[in-house]
Short mmCIF file of C-alpha atoms in Angstrom, two decimals:
data_model
loop_
_atom_site.label_atom_id
_atom_site.label_comp_id
_atom_site.label_asym_id
_atom_site.label_seq_id
_atom_site.Cartn_x
_atom_site.Cartn_y
_atom_site.Cartn_z
CA MET A 1 -79.00 -30.24 -109.36
CA LYS A 2 -79.43 -29.51 -105.88
CA ARG A 3 -75.63 -29.40 -105.26
CA VAL A 4 -75.15 -27.05 -108.11
CA GLY A 5 -77.96 -24.71 -106.77
CA ASP A 6 -76.21 -24.45 -103.41
CA ALA A 7 -72.78 -23.55 -104.93
CA LEU A 8 -74.34 -20.90 -107.03
CA LYS A 9 -75.79 -19.49 -103.98
CA ARG A 10 -72.43 -19.60 -102.16
CA ILE A 11 -70.70 -17.78 -105.22
CA ALA A 12 -73.39 -15.30 -105.76
CA PRO A 13 -72.58 -12.76 -103.03
CA TRP A 14 -68.96 -12.97 -104.00
CA ALA A 15 -69.87 -12.43 -107.73
CA ALA A 16 -72.08 -9.48 -106.81
CA GLN A 17 -69.21 -7.81 -104.61
CA ASN A 18 -66.57 -8.48 -107.30
CA ALA A 19 -68.62 -8.17 -110.39
CA ASP A 20 -65.63 -7.07 -112.67
CA VAL A 21 -63.38 -9.84 -111.47
CA ALA A 22 -66.24 -12.51 -112.00
CA ILE A 23 -66.86 -11.19 -115.40
CA ALA A 24 -63.28 -11.44 -116.35
CA LEU A 25 -63.10 -15.02 -114.84
CA GLY A 26 -66.05 -16.03 -117.08
CA LEU A 27 -64.76 -14.38 -120.17
CA ALA A 28 -61.54 -16.27 -119.54
CA ILE A 29 -63.19 -19.51 -119.27
CA ILE A 30 -65.10 -18.72 -122.56
CA VAL A 31 -61.81 -17.77 -124.30
CA GLY A 32 -60.29 -20.89 -123.14
CA ILE A 33 -63.44 -22.94 -124.52
CA LEU A 34 -63.27 -20.89 -127.85
CA GLY A 35 -59.55 -21.52 -128.17
CA ILE A 36 -60.07 -25.34 -128.03
CA MET A 37 -63.18 -25.65 -130.20
CA PRO A 38 -62.61 -26.66 -134.08
CA ASP A 39 -62.52 -23.88 -136.46
CA GLU A 40 -65.32 -25.33 -138.67
CA ILE A 41 -67.78 -24.33 -135.90
CA PHE A 42 -67.34 -20.69 -136.83
CA GLY A 43 -67.16 -21.17 -140.69
CA LYS A 44 -65.69 -22.95 -143.43
CA GLY A 45 -61.96 -22.96 -144.08
CA ASP A 46 -59.94 -19.90 -143.33
CA GLU A 47 -63.08 -17.97 -142.67
CA GLY A 48 -63.83 -19.80 -139.44
CA ALA A 49 -60.30 -19.60 -138.19
CA GLN A 50 -60.33 -15.73 -138.66
CA VAL A 51 -63.78 -15.58 -136.71
CA GLN A 52 -62.26 -17.57 -133.89
CA ASP A 53 -59.23 -15.46 -133.57
CA GLN A 54 -61.16 -12.23 -133.66
CA LEU A 55 -63.59 -13.54 -130.91
CA VAL A 56 -60.51 -14.79 -128.63
CA SER A 57 -58.82 -11.38 -129.28
CA ALA A 58 -61.83 -9.39 -128.42
CA ALA A 59 -62.58 -11.41 -125.30
CA THR A 60 -58.82 -11.07 -124.22
CA LEU A 61 -59.07 -7.22 -124.51
CA VAL A 62 -62.28 -7.18 -122.53
CA ILE A 63 -60.66 -9.43 -119.78
CA LEU A 64 -57.70 -7.02 -119.70
CA ALA A 65 -59.71 -4.15 -119.50
CA LEU A 66 -61.77 -5.74 -116.49
CA VAL A 67 -58.60 -6.71 -114.62
CA ALA A 68 -57.34 -3.13 -115.10
CA THR A 69 -60.66 -1.64 -113.74
CA ALA A 70 -60.47 -4.03 -110.77
CA LEU A 71 -56.83 -2.88 -110.06
CA LEU A 72 -57.73 0.77 -110.30
CA ARG A 73 -60.72 0.13 -107.94
CA ASP A 74 -58.60 -1.64 -105.33
CA ARG A 75 -55.94 1.30 -105.33
CA ALA A 76 -58.75 3.61 -104.93
CA ARG A 77 -59.99 1.72 -101.90
CA GLN A 78 -56.38 1.46 -100.46
CA ALA A 79 -55.63 5.28 -100.98
CA PRO A 80 -57.52 6.55 -97.81
CA VAL A 81 -55.99 3.62 -95.68
CA GLU A 82 -52.54 4.60 -96.98
CA ALA A 83 -53.13 8.28 -96.50
CA THR A 84 -54.38 7.49 -92.82
CA ILE A 85 -51.34 5.28 -92.02
CA THR A 86 -48.83 7.79 -93.49
CA SER A 87 -50.24 10.85 -92.01
CA GLY A 88 -51.15 9.08 -88.60
CA ALA A 89 -49.34 6.06 -87.32
CA LEU A 90 -46.18 6.48 -89.63
CA ALA A 91 -45.85 10.35 -89.40
CA ASP A 92 -45.90 9.86 -85.35
CA LEU A 93 -43.60 7.06 -85.51
CA PRO A 94 -40.30 9.02 -84.82
CA ARG A 95 -41.92 10.64 -81.76
CA ARG A 96 -43.08 7.33 -80.34
CA LEU A 97 -39.68 5.74 -81.00
CA ALA A 98 -37.99 8.63 -79.27
CA ARG A 99 -40.45 8.23 -76.38
CA LEU A 100 -39.80 4.49 -76.36
CA GLU A 101 -36.03 5.10 -76.09
CA GLN A 102 -36.67 7.67 -73.11
CA ILE A 103 -38.60 5.12 -71.28
CA GLU A 104 -35.97 2.48 -71.96
CA THR A 105 -33.34 4.69 -70.55
CA LEU A 106 -35.56 5.35 -67.53
CA VAL A 107 -36.16 1.79 -66.93
CA THR A 108 -32.25 1.03 -67.16
CA GLY A 109 -31.61 3.82 -64.69
CA THR A 110 -34.16 2.69 -62.39
CA ARG A 111 -32.99 -0.91 -62.37
CA ARG A 112 -29.32 0.25 -61.89
CA ALA A 113 -30.53 2.39 -58.88
CA LEU A 114 -32.48 -0.32 -57.16
CA ASP A 115 -29.53 -2.64 -57.49
CA GLU A 116 -27.34 -0.09 -55.96
CA LEU A 117 -29.70 0.40 -53.19
CA GLN A 118 -29.82 -3.24 -52.62
CA LEU A 119 -26.13 -3.13 -51.68
CA VAL A 120 -26.58 -0.24 -49.02
CA ARG A 121 -27.25 -2.61 -46.28
CA VAL A 122 -28.19 -1.62 -42.65
CA LEU A 123 -26.01 -3.45 -39.93
CA ALA A 124 -28.21 -3.90 -36.88
CA SER A 125 -25.92 -5.53 -34.28
CA GLN A 126 -22.40 -5.11 -32.74
CA LEU A 127 -21.43 -8.50 -34.28
CA GLU A 128 -22.48 -7.34 -37.95
CA ILE A 129 -20.80 -4.10 -37.38
CA SER A 130 -17.58 -5.88 -36.33
CA GLN A 131 -17.70 -8.57 -38.97
CA ALA A 132 -18.22 -5.71 -41.56
CA HIS A 133 -15.02 -4.14 -40.55
CA ALA A 134 -13.14 -7.39 -40.52
CA ASP A 135 -14.36 -7.82 -44.15
CA ALA A 136 -13.35 -4.29 -45.14
CA ARG A 137 -9.88 -4.97 -43.70
CA ALA A 138 -9.35 -8.18 -45.56
CA GLY A 139 -6.79 -7.69 -48.20
CA THR A 140 -7.37 -3.92 -48.36
CA THR A 141 -4.44 -1.50 -49.80
CA ARG A 142 -6.07 1.72 -48.70
CA TRP A 143 -8.27 3.15 -45.51
CA SER A 144 -9.89 6.37 -45.36
CA PHE A 145 -11.40 7.29 -41.89
CA LYS A 146 -13.45 10.58 -40.82
CA GLY A 147 -14.94 10.97 -37.43
CA GLY A 148 -14.36 11.93 -33.90
CA THR A 149 -10.93 11.03 -32.36
CA GLY A 150 -10.06 7.68 -34.14
CA THR A 151 -10.21 5.45 -31.02
CA TYR A 152 -11.42 2.27 -32.94
CA LEU A 153 -8.92 3.22 -35.58
CA ARG A 154 -6.08 3.08 -33.34
CA ALA A 155 -7.35 0.16 -31.28
CA VAL A 156 -8.40 -2.29 -34.20
CA THR A 157 -8.19 -0.81 -37.76
CA LEU A 158 -4.46 0.56 -38.11
CA PRO A 159 -2.90 -2.29 -36.35
CA GLU A 160 -4.81 -4.95 -38.20
CA CYS A 161 -4.25 -3.40 -41.68
CA MET A 162 -0.54 -2.99 -40.78
CA ALA A 163 -0.06 -6.43 -39.76
CA ALA A 164 -1.82 -7.66 -42.96
CA ALA A 165 0.32 -5.41 -45.13
CA ARG A 166 3.60 -6.15 -43.32
CA LYS A 167 2.77 -9.81 -43.89
CA ASP A 168 2.06 -9.60 -47.56
CA LYS A 169 4.92 -6.95 -48.12
CA ARG A 170 2.47 -4.56 -49.65
CA HIS A 171 1.84 -0.91 -49.87
CA LEU A 172 -0.78 0.57 -47.54
CA THR A 173 -2.32 4.20 -48.03
CA VAL A 174 -4.22 5.68 -44.97
CA ARG A 175 -5.99 8.86 -44.74
CA VAL A 176 -7.38 10.09 -41.47
CA GLU A 177 -9.41 13.01 -40.42
CA ILE A 178 -10.16 13.70 -36.63
CA ILE A 179 -10.89 16.52 -34.38
CA ASP A 180 -8.17 19.24 -34.01
CA PRO A 181 -7.01 18.61 -30.27
CA ALA A 182 -5.63 22.24 -30.24
CA ASP A 183 -9.19 23.40 -30.82
CA ALA A 184 -10.96 23.76 -27.39
CA GLU A 185 -14.31 24.72 -28.78
CA VAL A 186 -14.65 21.51 -31.01
CA CYS A 187 -13.24 19.43 -28.32
CA GLU A 188 -15.83 20.76 -25.83
CA ALA A 189 -18.66 20.32 -28.50
CA TYR A 190 -17.83 16.62 -29.08
CA ALA A 191 -17.25 15.87 -25.43
CA HIS A 192 -20.81 17.33 -24.67
CA TYR A 193 -22.41 15.52 -27.56
CA ARG A 194 -20.97 12.23 -26.21
CA ARG A 195 -22.16 12.84 -22.66
CA SER A 196 -25.59 13.78 -23.78
CA LEU A 197 -25.98 10.39 -25.29
CA SER A 198 -24.62 8.46 -22.21
CA ASP A 199 -22.80 9.51 -18.91
CA ALA A 200 -21.69 5.99 -18.49
CA PRO A 201 -18.15 4.81 -19.33
CA ASP A 202 -17.65 3.04 -22.50
CA ALA A 203 -15.81 -0.29 -23.01
CA THR A 204 -12.42 1.67 -22.21
CA GLY A 205 -13.72 2.46 -18.79
CA GLU A 206 -13.72 6.28 -19.25
CA THR A 207 -16.35 8.96 -19.71
CA TRP A 208 -16.24 11.59 -22.39
CA THR A 209 -14.62 14.75 -21.13
CA THR A 210 -12.95 17.71 -23.09
CA ASP A 211 -9.55 16.57 -21.75
CA ARG A 212 -10.15 12.96 -22.94
CA VAL A 213 -11.27 14.39 -26.56
CA ARG A 214 -8.02 16.12 -26.61
CA LYS A 215 -5.81 13.26 -25.38
CA GLU A 216 -7.54 10.74 -27.84
CA SER A 217 -6.85 13.16 -30.75
CA TYR A 218 -3.21 13.69 -29.71
CA ALA A 219 -2.90 9.95 -29.35
CA THR A 220 -4.02 9.37 -33.06
CA VAL A 221 -1.49 11.72 -34.34
CA LEU A 222 1.19 9.99 -32.26
CA ALA A 223 0.27 6.59 -33.52
CA ALA A 224 0.19 7.74 -37.14
CA PHE A 225 3.92 8.73 -36.78
CA TRP A 226 4.94 5.76 -34.67
CA HIS A 227 3.35 3.37 -37.48
CA ARG A 228 4.96 5.51 -40.30
CA GLN A 229 8.54 5.07 -38.71
CA ARG A 230 8.12 1.31 -38.70
CA TYR A 231 6.84 0.37 -41.93
CA GLY A 232 8.37 1.84 -45.14
CA LEU A 233 5.47 0.92 -47.30
CA LEU A 234 2.98 2.81 -45.08
CA ASP A 235 1.62 6.14 -46.73
CA ILE A 236 -0.34 7.94 -44.02
CA GLY A 237 -1.90 11.34 -43.85
CA VAL A 238 -3.75 13.12 -40.97
CA GLY A 239 -5.91 15.89 -41.16
CA LEU A 240 -7.24 17.98 -38.16
CA SER A 241 -10.83 19.38 -38.40
CA ALA A 242 -12.22 22.39 -36.66
CA THR A 243 -15.69 20.92 -36.98
CA MET A 244 -17.33 17.71 -35.36
CA THR A 245 -19.40 15.24 -37.04
CA THR A 246 -21.76 12.67 -35.66
CA PHE A 247 -20.88 10.24 -38.32
CA ARG A 248 -17.86 8.02 -38.73
CA TRP A 249 -16.69 6.88 -42.11
CA ASP A 250 -14.52 3.85 -42.68
CA LEU A 251 -13.77 3.18 -46.37
CA SER A 252 -11.29 0.44 -47.72
CA THR A 253 -11.04 -0.80 -51.25
CA SER A 254 -13.80 -3.10 -50.98
CA ARG A 255 -16.52 -1.35 -49.00
CA VAL A 256 -17.48 1.60 -46.83
CA ILE A 257 -18.98 1.50 -43.42
CA MET A 258 -20.85 4.40 -41.71
CA THR A 259 -21.41 4.27 -37.98
CA ILE A 260 -23.07 6.58 -35.41
CA GLU A 261 -22.61 6.34 -31.60
CA ASP A 262 -25.27 3.67 -31.36
CA PRO A 263 -23.06 0.55 -31.56
CA ASN A 264 -25.84 -1.54 -32.97
CA ARG A 265 -26.63 0.57 -36.00
CA ALA A 266 -24.70 1.12 -39.06
CA MET A 267 -24.74 1.12 -42.88
CA THR A 268 -22.47 -0.39 -45.41
CA ALA A 269 -22.12 -0.43 -49.14
CA LEU A 270 -19.75 -2.16 -51.64
CA ALA A 271 -17.24 -0.71 -53.82
CA GLY A 272 -18.49 0.61 -57.10
CA THR A 273 -22.05 1.54 -55.91
CA PHE A 274 -23.43 5.30 -55.99
CA TYR A 275 -22.98 5.30 -52.06
CA TYR A 276 -19.59 4.13 -51.99
CA GLU A 277 -18.45 6.66 -54.76
CA SER A 278 -20.20 9.47 -52.96
CA CYS A 279 -18.45 8.67 -49.61
CA ASP A 280 -15.08 8.53 -51.16
CA THR A 281 -15.50 12.01 -52.84
CA GLU A 282 -16.90 13.53 -49.47
CA LEU A 283 -13.79 12.04 -47.53
CA ARG A 284 -11.50 13.52 -50.02
CA LEU A 285 -12.73 16.84 -50.29
CA SER A 286 -13.20 17.13 -46.48
CA LEU A 287 -9.67 16.02 -45.84
CA GLU A 288 -8.25 18.64 -48.22
CA GLN A 289 -10.08 21.38 -45.98
CA ALA A 290 -8.62 20.07 -42.67
CA ARG A 291 -5.42 21.17 -41.17
CA ARG A 292 -2.68 19.08 -42.39
CA VAL A 293 -0.21 17.29 -39.92
CA PRO A 294 3.25 17.29 -41.41
CA LEU A 295 3.91 13.56 -41.35
CA GLU A 296 6.72 13.91 -43.80
CA HIS A 297 8.82 14.97 -40.81
CA TYR A 298 8.35 11.59 -39.24
CA LYS A 299 12.31 11.11 -39.30
CA ARG A 300 13.07 14.00 -37.22
CA VAL A 301 11.96 12.55 -33.98
CA PRO A 302 12.70 8.86 -33.67
CA LEU A 303 10.17 7.11 -31.46
CA SER A 304 11.06 4.34 -29.26
CA ASP A 305 8.89 1.02 -29.19
CA GLU A 306 7.76 2.72 -25.78
CA PRO A 307 8.04 6.46 -26.62
CA THR A 308 9.48 8.45 -23.63
CA VAL A 309 7.85 11.56 -22.45
CA GLU A 310 10.57 13.68 -23.94
CA GLU A 311 10.00 12.12 -27.31
CA VAL A 312 6.53 12.64 -27.38
CA GLN A 313 6.97 16.24 -26.31
CA GLU A 314 9.59 17.07 -28.94
CA LEU A 315 7.61 15.31 -31.44
CA PHE A 316 4.46 17.71 -30.93
CA ARG A 317 6.48 20.68 -30.89
CA GLY A 318 8.22 19.81 -34.00
CA ILE A 319 5.08 19.55 -35.92
CA GLU A 320 3.62 22.75 -34.30
CA LEU A 321 1.01 21.11 -32.39
CA PRO A 322 2.42 21.55 -28.82
CA LEU A 323 0.83 19.63 -25.84
CA PRO A 324 -0.95 22.03 -23.43
CA LYS A 325 1.38 23.44 -20.81
CA THR A 326 -0.79 22.27 -18.00
CA TYR A 327 0.19 18.62 -19.16
CA ASN A 328 2.43 16.67 -16.85
CA ASP A 329 4.29 13.48 -17.46
CA ARG A 330 1.29 11.50 -16.32
CA ASP A 331 -0.85 12.97 -19.16
CA VAL A 332 1.97 12.60 -21.77
CA VAL A 333 2.41 8.81 -20.73
CA ASP A 334 -1.52 8.45 -20.90
CA ILE A 335 -1.39 9.84 -24.30
CA ALA A 336 1.41 7.22 -25.44
CA ARG A 337 -0.78 4.45 -23.82
CA LYS A 338 -3.78 5.51 -25.75
CA ALA A 339 -1.62 5.78 -28.91
CA LEU A 340 -0.04 2.17 -28.82
CA ARG A 341 -2.44 0.17 -26.52
CA ALA A 342 -5.89 1.76 -27.14
CA LYS A 343 -8.76 -0.37 -26.07
CA ASP A 344 -11.60 -1.18 -28.53
CA PRO A 345 -14.49 0.96 -27.56
CA TYR A 346 -16.85 -1.38 -29.07
CA GLU A 347 -15.48 -4.62 -27.73
CA LEU A 348 -17.92 -7.24 -27.32
CA PRO A 349 -18.15 -8.62 -23.37
CA GLN A 350 -16.40 -11.84 -22.99
CA ARG A 351 -18.64 -14.98 -22.27
CA THR A 352 -17.84 -16.79 -19.34
#
């Protein structure tokens, strides 16, 4: 009896909260009992069977009514909840999804920007810069340069790229933009800038003067013609700028290197990054605005392996970039030497 009492105590709270369901359950049990009881209990003969059927039918109807009442009550309880969900979270769902898409786009863009920034690397020594240039030259089919007079281009970049292209018998495209040697003002401005950084001679053993700036630029033009005459697969273009820049850009198919006058500081980025593509666009547009050197006339004045004074003078006259009248034969020879046997201005000192 105690167990039964405990069971009733546990059931009582549930039955109180769900009275209609409890009554329906109780009636269902009673109907089940009535259905299995003998007909004689309700009367004799057919009369007892009819009474039994009537009781079962009536109880069944009551059960169905209670079940319907329970369903209506549950719907009434759920209506405010559904209205809240529909008018609140679900109604706001499109805006939230749009916001989520914006956040996802922002995260993706940020991740891509961070990945690209990681590929813009600072070079902090001459050795690193030299190695970066060597990596840039390896297997490249194009080279774009913009800077001062192109001394390093003549001394290292152009000869190395030419040798590799000739060895593989492949095409090489070179685009160069340097200071206009015929513009005295920009030559003086560049020389003054270089002297303000250091009065000491660089690795070539020379100091920077206006005359040196002019000769270095003339030498780059001469080197372009000389190499073009000797390699048919070389497509080279030179532009002369009336403005100077404190940066130097070297761009190959694999990377871009931006250097300054400090030989121990530079930046590099791999092809495909935002920085690389931006530099490529800058160099193309800048070259289009520079005064073009007519390198298509490279056949008009054949240059010897060791160009003579007359050949050099005739070449510059033919491209409407005549040498200054004050230049003597020694100056012309100096230009030819710089063009074909330039010294690396950033050469590391040899260890003993």
